[in-house]
Amino acid sequence: MMDNLTGIIHAVCKGFIDSLKGAIVLFHIQRQINERLINRQPSKTDKHKRSTPTRSSAIHSNQQQGSTVLKRTIECCVLNGMVFWVSITIFESGLLPFIKYLLTIIFGHSPDMAATVWSWTQPFLSFTFETVWVLPFFLLSRIVSSFWFQDIADSAYRYRQGKPSNPPNWAKLVADYLFSLLVATLFLGQSTLVSKMPLPLLGDILSLVHTCLLYALYAFEYKWYNMGWELHRRLTFIEENWPYFLGFGLPLALTIRMFTSYVMSGCFFSVLFPFFIISGIEAEPVTGVGNYPLKLFSPVIAIANTLFNKTIGAR
């Protein structure tokens, strides 16, 4: 019993630490790219030597994959952090207080009038800003980021792990994606339901566990897909080795929970998630420490199978 508990704690801690290694891996990728650029420059002693075309092409391709990982990660940070988050911060902490200050000056003789005008002006400005800028930009950034996430995952996998397994046919690929999306949506609904339990503390803990496992699935899904794993195998692997994936998803889950706004949490998720994708590709999960699988995905898989078979057809 004590050995099993020790193993679970070790797996949770290992998952937590592994999830934070994405930034370190990016640093190593940048360093390796710089070293290869230097090594490609011919020295005085080997200026007459030439690499074979095959080796030169392989080195160039590998370097290109590493450059793509860095480029896309930086673009995610710039788009969702510097552009989106900064624009919201400037509006809420700069523009709105400035307009309120101007109203106090204009209606300095009548504070009640200034308060009345502000009570109408602030909701109007906030609604206009959210409608014209926040919502369209948020939707656009989510779409663009999803493509960049895939690009980061594919390039990082090729750079660090090698050539992926042969992808399935298009029909199977679309079916797998739709089924995965349905399972994730139902799982989020299940997480919301358990958070409404009569015992608030227990509900919050169970909801956090759901979120951790879901974020871990998001991060590892790219790697497992490149390895040729189907969705049912991915979910079963998480359920059977839940301590590690609980720890892996914990940092991102706790960070996102700090934000009450869905837009801001989505913004920070898009900034941080590329690092977790890279961490997932690098990680070697701790297995075999839980005596009992945590069958949290099983209910939504059963529901998703029923809905999927009735609407699209048997997988």
Tab-separated table of C-alpha atoms in Angstrom:
chain	number	residue	atom	x	y	z
A	1	MET	CA	0.000	0.000	0.000
A	2	MET	CA	2.749	2.440	0.991
A	3	ASP	CA	4.845	1.489	-2.047
A	4	ASN	CA	1.873	2.121	-4.318
A	5	LEU	CA	1.247	5.541	-2.748
A	6	THR	CA	4.930	6.420	-3.105
A	7	GLY	CA	4.821	5.396	-6.761
A	8	ILE	CA	1.754	7.549	-7.399
A	9	ILE	CA	3.354	10.596	-5.758
A	10	HIS	CA	6.554	10.023	-7.743
A	11	ALA	CA	4.582	9.776	-11.006
A	12	VAL	CA	2.628	12.972	-10.273
A	13	CYS	CA	5.831	14.865	-9.463
A	14	LYS	CA	7.574	13.452	-12.540
A	15	GLY	CA	4.675	14.531	-14.751
A	16	PHE	CA	4.680	18.009	-13.196
A	17	ILE	CA	8.415	18.433	-13.825
A	18	ASP	CA	8.255	16.997	-17.358
A	19	SER	CA	5.514	19.445	-18.327
A	20	LEU	CA	7.811	22.388	-17.621
A	21	LYS	CA	10.643	21.218	-19.869
A	22	GLY	CA	9.278	22.729	-23.080
A	23	ALA	CA	11.126	26.032	-22.657
A	24	ILE	CA	14.387	24.182	-21.919
A	25	VAL	CA	13.953	22.056	-25.046
A	26	LEU	CA	13.379	25.179	-27.131
A	27	PHE	CA	16.620	26.609	-25.764
A	28	HIS	CA	18.477	23.429	-26.758
A	29	ILE	CA	16.891	23.480	-30.219
A	30	GLN	CA	18.075	27.051	-30.745
A	31	ARG	CA	21.565	26.154	-29.507
A	32	GLN	CA	21.765	23.091	-31.753
A	33	ILE	CA	20.655	25.105	-34.765
A	34	ASN	CA	23.335	27.717	-34.053
A	35	GLU	CA	25.989	25.009	-33.644
A	36	ARG	CA	25.017	23.358	-36.919
A	37	LEU	CA	25.129	26.686	-38.715
A	38	ILE	CA	28.674	27.178	-37.414
A	39	ASN	CA	29.687	23.607	-38.272
A	40	ARG	CA	28.418	23.993	-41.814
A	41	GLN	CA	30.984	26.725	-42.442
A	42	PRO	CA	34.075	25.062	-43.959
A	43	SER	CA	37.299	25.415	-41.992
A	44	LYS	CA	40.816	25.734	-43.424
A	45	THR	CA	41.552	22.049	-42.880
A	46	ASP	CA	38.429	20.688	-44.554
A	47	LYS	CA	37.515	23.336	-47.072
A	48	HIS	CA	38.105	20.839	-49.875
A	49	LYS	CA	35.865	18.186	-48.289
A	50	ARG	CA	32.265	17.951	-49.311
A	51	SER	CA	29.366	16.264	-47.571
A	52	THR	CA	27.323	13.821	-49.579
A	53	PRO	CA	24.084	15.315	-51.001
A	54	THR	CA	21.959	12.916	-48.930
A	55	ARG	CA	23.609	13.861	-45.637
A	56	SER	CA	23.547	17.566	-46.506
A	57	SER	CA	19.853	17.347	-47.366
A	58	ALA	CA	19.074	15.510	-44.123
A	59	ILE	CA	20.934	18.093	-42.037
A	60	HIS	CA	19.149	20.936	-43.812
A	61	SER	CA	15.741	19.276	-43.342
A	62	ASN	CA	16.376	18.685	-39.631
A	63	GLN	CA	17.516	22.261	-39.168
A	64	GLN	CA	14.422	23.490	-40.984
A	65	GLN	CA	12.154	21.502	-38.626
A	66	GLY	CA	13.855	23.060	-35.579
A	67	SER	CA	13.526	26.537	-37.064
A	68	THR	CA	9.806	25.954	-37.653
A	69	VAL	CA	9.291	24.966	-33.995
A	70	LEU	CA	10.960	28.169	-32.810
A	71	LYS	CA	9.197	30.358	-35.351
A	72	ARG	CA	5.700	29.057	-34.653
A	73	THR	CA	6.168	29.191	-30.883
A	74	ILE	CA	7.297	32.796	-31.068
A	75	GLU	CA	4.378	33.637	-33.359
A	76	CYS	CA	1.901	32.121	-30.871
A	77	CYS	CA	3.402	34.215	-28.082
A	78	VAL	CA	3.388	37.396	-30.165
A	79	LEU	CA	-0.127	36.952	-31.556
A	80	ASN	CA	-1.873	35.877	-28.357
A	81	GLY	CA	0.335	37.646	-25.836
A	82	MET	CA	1.831	40.841	-27.179
A	83	VAL	CA	-0.966	41.737	-29.635
A	84	PHE	CA	-4.166	40.368	-28.114
A	85	TRP	CA	-3.472	40.504	-24.382
A	86	VAL	CA	-1.684	43.861	-24.554
A	87	SER	CA	-4.554	45.411	-26.548
A	88	ILE	CA	-7.075	44.287	-23.899
A	89	THR	CA	-4.832	45.568	-21.104
A	90	ILE	CA	-4.403	48.951	-22.789
A	91	PHE	CA	-8.156	49.270	-23.268
A	92	GLU	CA	-9.141	48.239	-19.736
A	93	SER	CA	-6.259	49.835	-17.814
A	94	GLY	CA	-5.479	52.778	-20.054
A	95	LEU	CA	-8.274	53.976	-22.323
A	96	LEU	CA	-11.248	53.463	-19.997
A	97	PRO	CA	-9.612	55.167	-16.966
A	98	PHE	CA	-8.499	58.028	-19.229
A	99	ILE	CA	-12.042	58.596	-20.564
A	100	LYS	CA	-13.429	58.427	-17.041
A	101	TYR	CA	-10.861	61.020	-15.971
A	102	LEU	CA	-11.884	63.300	-18.864
A	103	LEU	CA	-15.543	63.056	-17.830
A	104	THR	CA	-14.676	64.059	-14.266
A	105	ILE	CA	-12.934	67.146	-15.673
A	106	ILE	CA	-15.729	68.040	-18.108
A	107	PHE	CA	-18.436	67.576	-15.503
A	108	GLY	CA	-16.333	68.725	-12.572
A	109	HIS	CA	-19.134	70.985	-11.367
A	110	SER	CA	-21.541	68.041	-11.239
A	111	PRO	CA	-20.100	64.739	-9.989
A	112	ASP	CA	-23.520	63.093	-10.249
A	113	MET	CA	-23.750	63.996	-13.936
A	114	ALA	CA	-20.227	62.612	-14.538
A	115	ALA	CA	-21.196	59.349	-12.844
A	116	THR	CA	-24.386	59.106	-14.907
A	117	VAL	CA	-22.603	59.749	-18.204
A	118	TRP	CA	-19.893	57.237	-17.264
A	119	SER	CA	-22.508	54.594	-16.384
A	120	TRP	CA	-23.731	54.842	-19.991
A	121	THR	CA	-20.370	55.364	-21.673
A	122	GLN	CA	-18.423	52.508	-20.085
A	123	PRO	CA	-20.821	49.662	-21.114
A	124	PHE	CA	-21.104	51.108	-24.625
A	125	LEU	CA	-17.342	51.331	-25.100
A	126	SER	CA	-16.790	47.857	-23.637
A	127	PHE	CA	-19.483	46.319	-25.835
A	128	THR	CA	-18.114	48.042	-28.950
A	129	PHE	CA	-14.534	46.967	-28.172
A	130	GLU	CA	-15.526	43.365	-27.504
A	131	THR	CA	-17.733	43.163	-30.606
A	132	VAL	CA	-15.432	44.910	-33.065
A	133	TRP	CA	-12.045	43.723	-31.763
A	134	VAL	CA	-12.000	41.102	-29.001
A	135	LEU	CA	-14.441	38.510	-30.356
A	136	PRO	CA	-13.282	38.535	-34.016
A	137	PHE	CA	-9.619	38.574	-33.027
A	138	PHE	CA	-10.153	35.840	-30.455
A	139	LEU	CA	-11.851	33.556	-32.979
A	140	LEU	CA	-9.205	34.300	-35.597
A	141	SER	CA	-6.354	33.681	-33.159
A	142	ARG	CA	-7.860	30.356	-32.063
A	143	ILE	CA	-8.115	29.187	-35.665
A	144	VAL	CA	-4.618	30.372	-36.580
A	145	SER	CA	-3.139	28.997	-33.355
A	146	SER	CA	-4.659	25.557	-33.975
A	147	PHE	CA	-2.791	25.348	-37.286
A	148	TRP	CA	0.386	26.599	-35.622
A	149	PHE	CA	-0.005	24.005	-32.821
A	150	GLN	CA	-0.115	21.264	-35.438
A	151	ASP	CA	2.893	22.755	-37.229
A	152	ILE	CA	4.845	22.955	-33.953
A	153	ALA	CA	3.953	19.375	-33.036
A	154	ASP	CA	4.823	17.897	-36.437
A	155	SER	CA	8.103	19.803	-36.734
A	156	ALA	CA	9.141	19.079	-33.129
A	157	TYR	CA	8.340	15.389	-33.565
A	158	ARG	CA	10.433	15.146	-36.733
A	159	TYR	CA	13.260	17.126	-35.170
A	160	ARG	CA	13.414	15.171	-31.905
A	161	GLN	CA	11.844	11.764	-32.660
A	162	GLY	CA	12.266	11.205	-36.395
A	163	LYS	CA	9.827	10.393	-39.165
A	164	PRO	CA	6.208	9.823	-38.026
A	165	SER	CA	4.321	6.617	-38.685
A	166	ASN	CA	2.373	6.429	-41.909
A	167	PRO	CA	-0.788	8.535	-41.480
A	168	PRO	CA	-4.190	6.872	-41.897
A	169	ASN	CA	-6.388	7.525	-44.917
A	170	TRP	CA	-8.373	10.754	-45.073
A	171	ALA	CA	-11.686	9.172	-44.132
A	172	LYS	CA	-10.169	7.656	-41.002
A	173	LEU	CA	-8.336	10.905	-40.224
A	174	VAL	CA	-11.547	12.978	-40.384
A	175	ALA	CA	-13.467	10.394	-38.344
A	176	ASP	CA	-10.745	10.344	-35.679
A	177	TYR	CA	-10.693	14.152	-35.492
A	178	LEU	CA	-14.476	14.482	-35.210
A	179	PHE	CA	-14.691	11.745	-32.606
A	180	SER	CA	-11.841	13.310	-30.617
A	181	LEU	CA	-13.572	16.699	-30.721
A	182	LEU	CA	-16.838	15.169	-29.548
A	183	VAL	CA	-15.129	13.336	-26.672
A	184	ALA	CA	-13.305	16.507	-25.555
A	185	THR	CA	-16.569	18.517	-25.620
A	186	LEU	CA	-18.441	15.887	-23.610
A	187	PHE	CA	-15.551	15.613	-21.172
A	188	LEU	CA	-15.662	19.368	-20.566
A	189	GLY	CA	-19.379	19.029	-19.871
A	190	GLN	CA	-18.655	16.186	-17.444
A	191	SER	CA	-16.058	18.380	-15.718
A	192	THR	CA	-18.653	21.128	-15.303
A	193	LEU	CA	-21.182	18.680	-13.871
A	194	VAL	CA	-18.831	17.300	-11.227
A	195	SER	CA	-17.903	20.854	-10.192
A	196	LYS	CA	-21.575	21.394	-9.211
A	197	MET	CA	-21.560	18.635	-6.622
A	198	PRO	CA	-23.131	19.460	-3.231
A	199	LEU	CA	-19.672	19.252	-1.627
A	200	PRO	CA	-17.873	22.272	-3.155
A	201	LEU	CA	-14.331	21.210	-2.231
A	202	LEU	CA	-14.774	17.702	-3.640
A	203	GLY	CA	-16.400	19.119	-6.761
A	204	ASP	CA	-13.519	21.543	-7.327
A	205	ILE	CA	-10.931	18.781	-6.885
A	206	LEU	CA	-12.701	16.444	-9.304
A	207	SER	CA	-13.099	19.255	-11.819
A	208	LEU	CA	-9.386	20.062	-11.536
A	209	VAL	CA	-8.523	16.384	-12.095
A	210	HIS	CA	-10.676	16.400	-15.240
A	211	THR	CA	-8.966	19.540	-16.504
A	212	CYS	CA	-5.473	18.186	-15.825
A	213	LEU	CA	-6.130	14.958	-17.715
A	214	LEU	CA	-7.756	16.815	-20.604
A	215	TYR	CA	-4.827	19.230	-20.978
A	216	ALA	CA	-2.414	16.300	-20.813
A	217	LEU	CA	-4.407	14.598	-23.580
A	218	TYR	CA	-4.241	17.781	-25.672
A	219	ALA	CA	-0.461	17.970	-25.252
A	220	PHE	CA	0.312	14.289	-25.917
A	221	GLU	CA	-2.266	13.798	-28.653
A	222	TYR	CA	0.013	15.212	-31.351
A	223	LYS	CA	2.838	12.844	-30.415
A	224	TRP	CA	0.612	9.787	-30.152
A	225	TYR	CA	-1.080	10.558	-33.436
A	226	ASN	CA	2.327	10.720	-35.132
A	227	MET	CA	3.076	7.360	-33.512
A	228	GLY	CA	-0.052	5.905	-35.107
A	229	TRP	CA	-2.140	5.598	-31.930
A	230	GLU	CA	-5.922	5.819	-32.341
A	231	LEU	CA	-8.067	7.783	-29.911
A	232	HIS	CA	-9.261	4.809	-27.856
A	233	ARG	CA	-5.678	3.731	-27.235
A	234	ARG	CA	-4.702	7.282	-26.225
A	235	LEU	CA	-7.557	7.572	-23.739
A	236	THR	CA	-6.956	4.112	-22.279
A	237	PHE	CA	-3.276	4.924	-21.784
A	238	ILE	CA	-4.169	8.096	-19.847
A	239	GLU	CA	-6.750	6.292	-17.701
A	240	GLU	CA	-4.312	3.509	-16.813
A	241	ASN	CA	-1.429	5.878	-16.041
A	242	TRP	CA	-3.421	8.777	-14.628
A	243	PRO	CA	-0.944	9.832	-11.867
A	244	TYR	CA	1.673	10.936	-14.383
A	245	PHE	CA	-0.814	12.759	-16.613
A	246	LEU	CA	-2.472	14.372	-13.605
A	247	GLY	CA	0.879	15.918	-12.710
A	248	PHE	CA	1.632	16.824	-16.324
A	249	GLY	CA	-1.578	18.791	-16.807
A	250	LEU	CA	-1.514	20.427	-13.371
A	251	PRO	CA	0.673	23.511	-14.142
A	252	LEU	CA	-1.402	24.544	-17.157
A	253	ALA	CA	-4.704	23.826	-15.389
A	254	LEU	CA	-3.757	25.922	-12.341
A	255	THR	CA	-2.514	28.785	-14.537
A	256	ILE	CA	-5.670	28.912	-16.650
A	257	ARG	CA	-7.876	28.778	-13.540
A	258	MET	CA	-6.393	32.068	-12.387
A	259	PHE	CA	-8.458	33.869	-15.051
A	260	THR	CA	-12.199	34.275	-14.690
A	261	SER	CA	-12.569	35.620	-18.229
A	262	TYR	CA	-12.907	32.943	-20.913
A	263	VAL	CA	-11.195	35.224	-23.426
A	264	MET	CA	-8.177	35.884	-21.201
A	265	SER	CA	-7.851	32.233	-20.223
A	266	GLY	CA	-8.009	31.274	-23.901
A	267	CYS	CA	-5.382	33.880	-24.696
A	268	PHE	CA	-2.938	32.560	-22.097
A	269	PHE	CA	-3.679	28.965	-23.062
A	270	SER	CA	-2.594	29.739	-26.626
A	271	VAL	CA	0.595	31.384	-25.334
A	272	LEU	CA	1.592	28.517	-23.026
A	273	PHE	CA	0.301	25.477	-24.892
A	274	PRO	CA	3.125	25.250	-27.500
A	275	PHE	CA	5.602	24.657	-24.667
A	276	PHE	CA	3.444	21.803	-23.356
A	277	ILE	CA	3.242	20.253	-26.831
A	278	ILE	CA	7.051	20.185	-26.940
A	279	SER	CA	7.178	18.848	-23.375
A	280	GLY	CA	4.783	16.056	-24.361
A	281	ILE	CA	6.910	15.071	-27.341
A	282	GLU	CA	10.001	14.905	-25.131
A	283	ALA	CA	8.378	13.170	-22.157
A	284	GLU	CA	8.523	9.496	-21.255
A	285	PRO	CA	5.428	8.860	-19.084
A	286	VAL	CA	5.736	6.873	-15.858
A	287	THR	CA	3.614	3.744	-16.246
A	288	GLY	CA	2.396	0.919	-14.053
A	289	VAL	CA	2.114	2.818	-10.761
A	290	GLY	CA	-1.671	2.929	-10.447
A	291	ASN	CA	-3.331	-0.346	-9.467
A	292	TYR	CA	-6.715	0.920	-10.633
A	293	PRO	CA	-7.395	2.852	-13.860
A	294	LEU	CA	-9.184	6.172	-13.457
A	295	LYS	CA	-12.104	5.576	-15.818
A	296	LEU	CA	-13.113	9.209	-16.227
A	297	PHE	CA	-13.204	9.070	-20.023
A	298	SER	CA	-15.303	5.902	-20.162
A	299	PRO	CA	-18.744	7.592	-19.720
A	300	VAL	CA	-18.108	10.178	-22.447
A	301	ILE	CA	-16.659	7.516	-24.777
A	302	ALA	CA	-19.876	5.500	-24.426
A	303	ILE	CA	-22.005	8.587	-25.142
A	304	ALA	CA	-19.764	9.677	-28.013
A	305	ASN	CA	-19.880	6.194	-29.568
A	306	THR	CA	-23.679	6.264	-29.464
A	307	LEU	CA	-23.941	9.762	-30.955
A	308	PHE	CA	-21.224	9.155	-33.527
A	309	ASN	CA	-22.692	5.881	-34.749
A	310	LYS	CA	-26.185	7.350	-35.072
A	311	THR	CA	-25.104	10.494	-36.921
A	312	ILE	CA	-22.031	9.600	-38.991
A	313	GLY	CA	-21.892	5.847	-38.862
A	314	ALA	CA	-19.823	3.146	-37.297
A	315	ARG	CA	-16.136	3.898	-36.993
